[in-house]
Tab-separated table of C-alpha atoms in Angstrom:
chain	number	residue	atom	x	y	z
J	5	MET	CA	114.816	100.490	135.144
J	6	SER	CA	111.596	102.432	135.493
J	7	ALA	CA	108.505	101.164	133.674
J	8	ALA	CA	107.354	104.735	132.963
J	9	PRO	CA	109.043	104.993	129.533
J	10	LEU	CA	107.504	101.687	128.501
J	11	ILE	CA	103.935	102.705	129.264
J	12	ALA	CA	104.074	106.349	128.207
J	13	ALA	CA	102.125	107.164	125.077
J	14	PRO	CA	104.318	107.506	121.994
J	15	GLN	CA	104.951	111.022	120.691
J	16	ALA	CA	103.485	110.168	117.287
J	17	ALA	CA	100.697	107.738	116.516
J	18	LEU	CA	101.954	104.564	114.907
J	19	PRO	CA	99.817	103.264	112.048
J	20	CYS	CA	97.902	100.046	111.632
J	21	VAL	CA	97.029	98.061	108.533
J	22	ILE	CA	93.369	97.046	108.446
J	23	LEU	CA	92.176	94.145	106.292
J	24	ILE	CA	88.633	94.105	104.938
J	25	GLY	CA	86.907	91.602	102.672
J	26	MET	CA	84.453	88.742	102.546
J	27	ALA	CA	84.379	85.809	104.918
J	28	GLY	CA	86.857	83.376	103.426
J	29	ALA	CA	89.008	86.096	101.841
J	30	GLY	CA	91.914	85.201	104.124
J	31	LYS	CA	91.939	88.214	106.443
J	32	THR	CA	93.015	86.157	109.458
J	33	THR	CA	95.699	84.121	107.687
J	34	VAL	CA	97.047	87.001	105.583
J	35	GLY	CA	96.826	89.288	108.615
J	36	GLY	CA	98.862	86.893	110.722
J	37	ALA	CA	101.502	86.595	107.994
J	38	LEU	CA	101.651	90.375	107.513
J	39	ALA	CA	101.917	90.997	111.257
J	40	ARG	CA	104.816	88.534	111.478
J	41	ASP	CA	106.543	90.204	108.505
J	42	LEU	CA	106.170	93.656	110.070
J	43	ASP	CA	106.861	92.425	113.613
J	44	TRP	CA	103.570	94.025	114.649
J	45	ALA	CA	100.683	92.845	116.814
J	46	PHE	CA	97.735	91.050	115.218
J	47	VAL	CA	94.101	91.720	116.158
J	48	ASP	CA	91.128	89.767	114.784
J	49	SER	CA	87.838	91.542	115.485
J	50	ASP	CA	85.858	88.308	115.066
J	51	HIS	CA	87.930	86.764	117.870
J	52	LEU	CA	87.295	89.835	120.033
J	53	ILE	CA	83.535	89.412	119.524
J	54	GLU	CA	83.764	85.705	120.369
J	55	SER	CA	85.683	86.481	123.562
J	56	ILE	CA	83.227	89.196	124.629
J	57	TYR	CA	80.182	86.974	124.088
J	58	GLY	CA	81.840	83.707	125.105
J	59	ALA	CA	80.432	81.992	122.031
J	60	ARG	CA	81.305	81.144	118.440
J	61	LEU	CA	80.739	83.986	115.992
J	62	GLN	CA	77.947	82.185	114.127
J	63	ASP	CA	76.119	81.561	117.418
J	64	VAL	CA	76.417	85.258	118.293
J	65	THR	CA	75.156	86.233	114.832
J	66	ASP	CA	72.243	83.792	115.040
J	67	ALA	CA	71.278	84.906	118.558
J	68	LEU	CA	71.372	88.632	117.817
J	69	GLY	CA	70.085	88.706	114.249
J	70	LYS	CA	71.832	90.574	111.462
J	71	GLU	CA	71.122	94.203	112.414
J	72	ALA	CA	71.864	93.804	116.132
J	73	PHE	CA	75.005	91.859	115.277
J	74	LEU	CA	76.168	94.632	112.938
J	75	ASP	CA	75.628	97.164	115.729
J	76	ALA	CA	77.555	94.999	118.219
J	77	GLU	CA	80.373	94.501	115.717
J	78	ALA	CA	80.576	98.265	115.114
J	79	THR	CA	80.751	98.895	118.864
J	80	VAL	CA	83.658	96.468	119.202
J	81	ILE	CA	85.442	98.008	116.205
J	82	ARG	CA	85.029	101.563	117.524
J	83	ALA	CA	86.563	100.469	120.836
J	84	ILE	CA	89.808	99.301	119.206
J	85	ARG	CA	92.738	101.520	120.137
J	86	ALA	CA	95.777	99.993	118.507
J	87	GLN	CA	99.119	100.983	117.080
J	88	ARG	CA	101.587	98.942	115.057
J	89	ALA	CA	98.937	96.284	114.528
J	90	VAL	CA	97.449	94.411	111.633
J	91	ILE	CA	93.692	94.270	112.193
J	92	ALA	CA	91.534	91.623	110.506
J	93	THR	CA	87.901	92.718	110.501
J	94	GLY	CA	84.685	90.806	110.058
J	95	GLY	CA	83.361	90.833	106.510
J	96	SER	CA	80.250	92.764	107.530
J	97	VAL	CA	82.099	95.714	109.120
J	98	VAL	CA	81.536	97.764	105.939
J	99	TYR	CA	77.816	98.074	106.718
J	100	ARG	CA	78.469	100.574	109.514
J	101	PRO	CA	80.040	103.881	108.346
J	102	ALA	CA	81.015	104.880	111.904
J	103	ALA	CA	83.055	101.694	112.268
J	104	MET	CA	84.750	102.302	108.933
J	105	ALA	CA	85.493	105.931	109.820
J	106	HIS	CA	87.150	104.775	113.046
J	107	LEU	CA	89.222	102.152	111.239
J	108	ALA	CA	90.378	104.784	108.738
J	109	THR	CA	91.791	106.827	111.634
J	110	LEU	CA	93.915	103.839	112.653
J	111	GLY	CA	95.641	103.257	109.325
J	112	ALA	CA	95.411	102.001	105.769
J	113	LEU	CA	92.397	99.908	104.775
J	114	VAL	CA	93.306	97.020	102.468
J	115	PHE	CA	90.601	95.068	100.623
J	116	LEU	CA	91.485	91.395	100.163
J	117	ASP	CA	89.713	90.793	96.857
J	118	VAL	CA	89.013	87.139	96.138
J	119	PRO	CA	86.841	85.767	93.303
J	120	PHE	CA	83.400	84.528	94.353
J	121	ALA	CA	84.114	80.899	93.370
J	122	LEU	CA	87.038	80.761	95.807
J	123	ILE	CA	85.022	82.463	98.582
J	124	GLU	CA	82.237	79.932	98.034
J	125	GLU	CA	84.707	77.032	98.216
J	126	ARG	CA	86.371	78.326	101.398
J	127	VAL	CA	83.072	79.053	103.149
J	128	ALA	CA	81.781	75.572	102.236
J	129	ARG	CA	84.885	74.057	103.887
J	130	ASN	CA	84.054	75.879	107.134
J	131	PRO	CA	80.263	75.954	107.584
J	132	GLU	CA	80.697	77.121	111.207
J	133	ARG	CA	82.130	80.438	109.975
J	134	GLY	CA	80.086	83.393	111.221
J	135	ILE	CA	78.422	85.279	108.379
J	136	ALA	CA	75.897	88.056	109.017
J	137	MET	CA	73.002	87.254	106.677
J	138	ASN	CA	69.261	87.696	106.753
J	139	PRO	CA	67.024	84.680	106.129
J	140	GLY	CA	66.704	84.194	102.379
J	141	GLU	CA	69.985	85.952	101.548
J	142	SER	CA	72.568	83.919	99.690
J	143	LEU	CA	76.325	84.125	99.890
J	144	ARG	CA	76.248	85.462	96.322
J	145	ASP	CA	73.807	88.209	97.356
J	146	ILE	CA	76.052	89.512	100.108
J	147	PHE	CA	79.204	89.094	98.005
J	148	ASP	CA	77.711	91.279	95.264
J	149	GLU	CA	76.367	93.813	97.760
J	150	ARG	CA	79.635	94.159	99.678
J	151	GLN	CA	82.011	94.470	96.706
J	152	ALA	CA	81.100	98.124	96.152
J	153	LEU	CA	81.464	98.853	99.874
J	154	TYR	CA	84.891	97.226	100.092
J	155	ASN	CA	86.059	99.186	97.060
J	156	ARG	CA	84.640	102.434	98.465
J	157	TYR	CA	86.494	102.186	101.757
J	158	ALA	CA	89.777	100.570	100.709
J	159	ALA	CA	92.948	102.566	100.154
J	160	LEU	CA	94.407	99.490	98.440
J	161	ARG	CA	92.866	96.453	96.719
J	162	CYS	CA	94.951	93.287	97.010
J	163	PRO	CA	94.212	90.397	94.626
J	164	ALA	CA	94.205	87.771	97.364
J	165	ASP	CA	93.807	84.435	95.623
J	166	ALA	CA	97.486	83.601	96.253
J	167	PRO	CA	99.063	81.961	99.324
J	168	PRO	CA	98.870	84.123	102.493
J	169	GLU	CA	102.604	84.877	102.577
J	170	ASP	CA	102.469	86.102	98.963
J	171	CYS	CA	99.495	88.346	99.765
J	172	ALA	CA	101.294	89.747	102.813
J	173	ARG	CA	104.357	90.491	100.690
J	174	TRP	CA	102.155	92.106	97.999
J	175	ILE	CA	100.585	94.393	100.611
J	176	ARG	CA	103.979	95.463	101.982
J	177	VAL	CA	105.243	96.268	98.491
J	178	HIS	CA	102.120	98.157	97.400
J	179	LEU	CA	101.272	100.132	100.535
J	180	PRO	CA	102.467	103.716	100.257
J	181	PRO	CA	105.562	104.108	102.494
J	182	HIS	CA	103.801	106.672	104.714
J	183	SER	CA	101.259	103.972	105.634
J	184	LEU	CA	103.905	102.249	107.750
J	185	GLU	CA	105.413	105.371	109.359
J	186	PRO	CA	104.366	107.292	112.499
J	187	LYS	CA	101.621	109.897	112.060
J	188	GLY	CA	101.992	113.373	113.466
């Protein structure tokens, strides 16, 4: 059997589902569950950044500073060329419109909306989690600032304070059917 049919580009673009939300919202765990449910690939942009820099995300953020990190994150996001994938993004991706515009071309943007108290609890359990913050900014400051951005960009807002499998199921049920079908 020839490999040519396997590597040829598909006739129609196949969509992705892109998860946005705060650090601790569950993008990685919900994304993994959703990808398994759909039998799609799973991509975590934070893991891509860690593999490019060869360091933990928080170390990359600390070394670059917030603005340079946001630029680096946007560059990584704009380089993603995926189909039939669930993509978990970093919480700060919404600060760069070009990154968000690129993600919107890939598929439906889903905001995993989690109450601040739960975000605070989850982040406290994992203090090594990479969060792009300026000195003097609090988790509450960035939570409040980002909420409007997440809502602006999202095609769907998922109340994500349930177990990951329940959130994945909720997304599948509530995504418009065309979001899971080939484009073009």
